[in-house]
Amino acid sequence: MNADQLLDACDRILARLGTDAEAEVTVASGTDALTRFATGFIHQNMSDAVSRVHLRVALDGHVAEASGNQTDDDALDRLVRTATEAARLRPPDAAWPGLTPPAPAPTVEHWDEATASADPDGRAERIGAFVGSAGGLETAGFCSTEGITVAFANSAGQRLTGRSSMATLDGIARTPTSDGSATAVSVSLADLDGTSVGTDATRRALGAADPTDLEPGRYEVVLSPSCVADVLTFLCIYGFNGRAVDEGRSFVKLGAAQLDHAITLVDDVAHPMSVGVGFDAEGTPKRRLEIVREGVSASLVHDRRTAKALGTESTGHALEGAGAWGAMPSNLILEAGSASADDLVGSMQRGLLVTDLWYTRILDPRTQVVTGLTRNGVWLVENGEITGPVSNLRFTQSFIDALAPGAVRAVGSDLTLVTGGFGLGAWAVPSLHLASWNFTGGAKG
Amino acid sequence: MFDVAEAAVGAAIAAGARYADARVMDRRTESMGARNGEVEELMQDASVGIGVRALIGSGWGFASTADLTPEAARRAGEQAAAIARASASVPGKDLQLTPVEVRQDSWSNAVTEDPFTVPLGDKAKLLATVTQTMHQSGADIALAGYDAWDTRKWLVSSEGHRIDQHIVECGAHMDATAIGDGETQRRSYPGIRGQYGTRGWELVREIDLEGNAARIAEEARELLTAPECPSIDATDLIIGSEQMALQIHESVGHAVELDRILGWEAAFAGTSWLDLKQLGSLRFGSELMNITADATLPGSLGSFGYDDEGTPAHPVDIVKDGIWVGALSGRDSAALAGLESSGGAVRGDGYNRLPMVRMTNVGLLPGDSSLEDMIAATDDGILMDTNRSWSIDDKRLNFQFGCEIGWEIKGGKRGRMLRNPTYTGIGPRFWGSLDMLGNESEWTFWGTPNCGKGQPMQVGHTGHPAVPCRFRGVRVGVRG
């Protein structure tokens, strides 16, 4: 369905509700396709014709949601009946923030038609190039394409449509003793070069081969963009999230210099590297938001509920059906510095260059102590030179401490688009050189 | 619905697939959440569609649509074959499928009280009451919720399967968070993920949320001032059954997934430290360790009649007397690994996800001790329970788990409460130190409703029968 048809489906739902209900509707349609390869061949390959309908109604403050994947008249009747009957049975929601008033969304067009309609051959071609560039090493990974058109309408008169495409090629090359990874993300599949990504992964795998064990302890680190995205995920979910602050679970104190001066974090759907549409699940237009300005905590991200609770405006970061979690940035950008990734490594006295973090889990949201492991290549750097690969290590590290004032030695210039935290959108982040990272064990125990 | 699935399978075969199957799935879900005495969320979803799987050469093609007209089903079948053909452009060895008895059958799980017919008002009242009780008993944030799933699926394969299943799943959770100066403490009940099963609302009534709400709130508050779990390189560690379920899930269940062992998940979920050449001879743990994968356990969350390839549910020995003897497998992975038959462990999360190897009920068989026996037999150690954090490497070897609560054990008695307990270890070394095992009266079928795996991500429902256990010489109290 095109945008007009989706908006028509929204209108058909709103018409069924009459004038007594406050209601908001999102209808989405498109294609989500993903091709996986492992041990050098494509083993799983899927395409889903996406169809999604989401309705939230409020009847005199009694709120309920319902969703489905059908848009015929009978299905829409059932959807409306389900939501309204549920709302009538619920107690009033004292925190109901009301609907988003009519307002235009920023004009963004992160869309490539060829990507949205890509066939499996286009993905297989890039995988073939990745595999072919690995020089006989074992390979694994995926290539995905998606194109989603979404329409939003509410009974307050807000009506918006948007569309977004995204393509990802992500893979590893493997030696008997090491893995090396590489990723490319773009609005357009045409931007993804399988040979280039495969060559990078292969170079890292070969460079990480035959690692030696390193004594755990505190080391300087250069974290690659994918690691940095991992760190920011926790800072956002448990920190710069209006809900976490409202509940007293967050470390964030607005106006305080809580992070290093080198850290400036914004959310900006209009950034040229961004993907996604210009409004959130509640129909709130997105706008550029400074979350951290030169180390000072500047803003929280909000949906309408957390904004009401804290007496402010929604920032346009509501997620569908995720009210209990609060809001999350969808287009996070950590502003780049001037040092190349090689410069960051060159400035380390004795530290570790880390490709990926893995299975990161929070131990305490307030202190942001997180444990996890390294993955896909770790190298010891001494006097600015890589001296050799080391085995994976477990860390137990406070992410606030890792980025605290004075803890960031340098920010890389290598602004890179990576998949956002917990699979939300895509974030543009550079490498970071940090003064200290607490490795608490070797992967072998 | 069989007719729609047959149209899709026929189209895939006509388009060149040497094997095809199709699943029509009609799933209804309902979830509600409450906070501090107020119901905050009520979400109901109904989705129906068909997913078609086609095999050409070495690769699968899978296509799905929400359109259940015969024409759309045929198009999905043709598309699945076209996708499989594209897969074959980056080829491996031709995939084979282990033989399975072709059946036409129906299956459904036993449900005493359909969770969807319990009045929403009653369910809301329960959640509001328990969160209010927790809030009044010291919790700054008191949360509770339930989830229910009603899934009907119809499987047709090009080999002749026609199987329909109706599976109802249900469960609930609650947790109390106390916020102190600089840190938070949480207590959950019955576990961090609540408790879930292939059962009806009777499960929620049995776990008695009301009777435990005040206790966990008080414990969360008490934890804020409890002494920190000491850092000890090697101590005796007793683990309650809820945390054991997580221990089994992460360090055994995922490690024995055959797709991981074969490298099919290498880039994302990871591989396994296990080598197929050692199947049948490798010592995984002490002789007390007996693990099965059994999808026939009544009421457990990983139970079903048939997996999504039509393989009948059956118990599979995974670890026997401490020796690794089995894997979680499907028809393709079993054939590639040289196994005689599928372990019947292939499921997809909804009509629009490719079925893949998933845990069924992977659990520990009980022994002959009790938790109190273990405490009494421990001169100096620590007891931990209720999972709080979990992290394990991509080979499922090196883990570090945190629990919500711990207690000192001194002279065979439970002593002071400890906060922030964590422990770490290496799978076979840790399991090798197992020396006491809870008995059948403490055997609990824990349900995990949120096991993530696959790309695109799929959420699996798995079961984990577990008992309290004691391990020797474990490192505890890892600090940030």
Tab-separated table of N, CA and C in Angstrom, chain A residues 22 48 95 97 142 196 198 204 222 224 239 247 254 357 371 378:
chain	number	residue	atom	x	y	z
A	22	GLU	N	-10.910	9.648	21.951
A	22	GLU	CA	-9.612	10.121	21.478
A	22	GLU	C	-8.917	8.886	20.901
A	48	ASP	N	9.433	-10.731	4.060
A	48	ASP	CA	8.111	-10.604	4.677
A	48	ASP	C	7.415	-9.378	4.103
A	95	ALA	N	-2.519	9.377	34.202
A	95	ALA	CA	-1.362	9.982	33.543
A	95	ALA	C	-1.552	10.114	32.039
A	97	PRO	N	-1.726	11.441	28.669
A	97	PRO	CA	-1.235	12.763	28.269
A	97	PRO	C	-2.032	13.404	27.142
A	142	PHE	N	25.026	-11.362	7.280
A	142	PHE	CA	23.737	-11.158	6.620
A	142	PHE	C	23.752	-9.904	5.777
A	196	SER	N	34.437	-4.692	-0.374
A	196	SER	CA	35.080	-3.816	0.602
A	196	SER	C	34.799	-4.282	2.035
A	198	GLY	N	33.865	-7.275	3.020
A	198	GLY	CA	34.499	-8.578	3.214
A	198	GLY	C	36.001	-8.462	3.399
A	204	ARG	N	40.794	-7.978	9.494
A	204	ARG	CA	40.715	-8.037	10.961
A	204	ARG	C	40.873	-9.480	11.468
A	222	VAL	N	40.733	1.910	22.782
A	222	VAL	CA	40.074	2.562	21.646
A	222	VAL	C	38.904	1.657	21.281
A	224	SER	N	35.736	0.844	18.885
A	224	SER	CA	35.247	1.094	17.528
A	224	SER	C	33.817	1.645	17.603
A	239	GLY	N	19.452	6.155	31.286
A	239	GLY	CA	19.883	7.475	31.714
A	239	GLY	C	19.059	8.613	31.145
A	247	GLU	N	11.280	8.057	37.417
A	247	GLU	CA	11.223	6.999	38.431
A	247	GLU	C	12.404	7.026	39.388
A	254	LEU	N	20.261	17.140	34.797
A	254	LEU	CA	20.340	18.121	33.714
A	254	LEU	C	21.098	19.360	34.173
A	357	LEU	N	31.777	-5.220	21.185
A	357	LEU	CA	31.404	-5.720	22.501
A	357	LEU	C	30.263	-6.719	22.311
A	371	THR	N	28.411	-5.473	32.448
A	371	THR	CA	29.386	-6.508	32.131
A	371	THR	C	29.157	-6.991	30.699
A	378	VAL	N	40.620	-8.129	19.247
A	378	VAL	CA	41.158	-7.220	20.268
A	378	VAL	C	42.670	-7.223	20.096
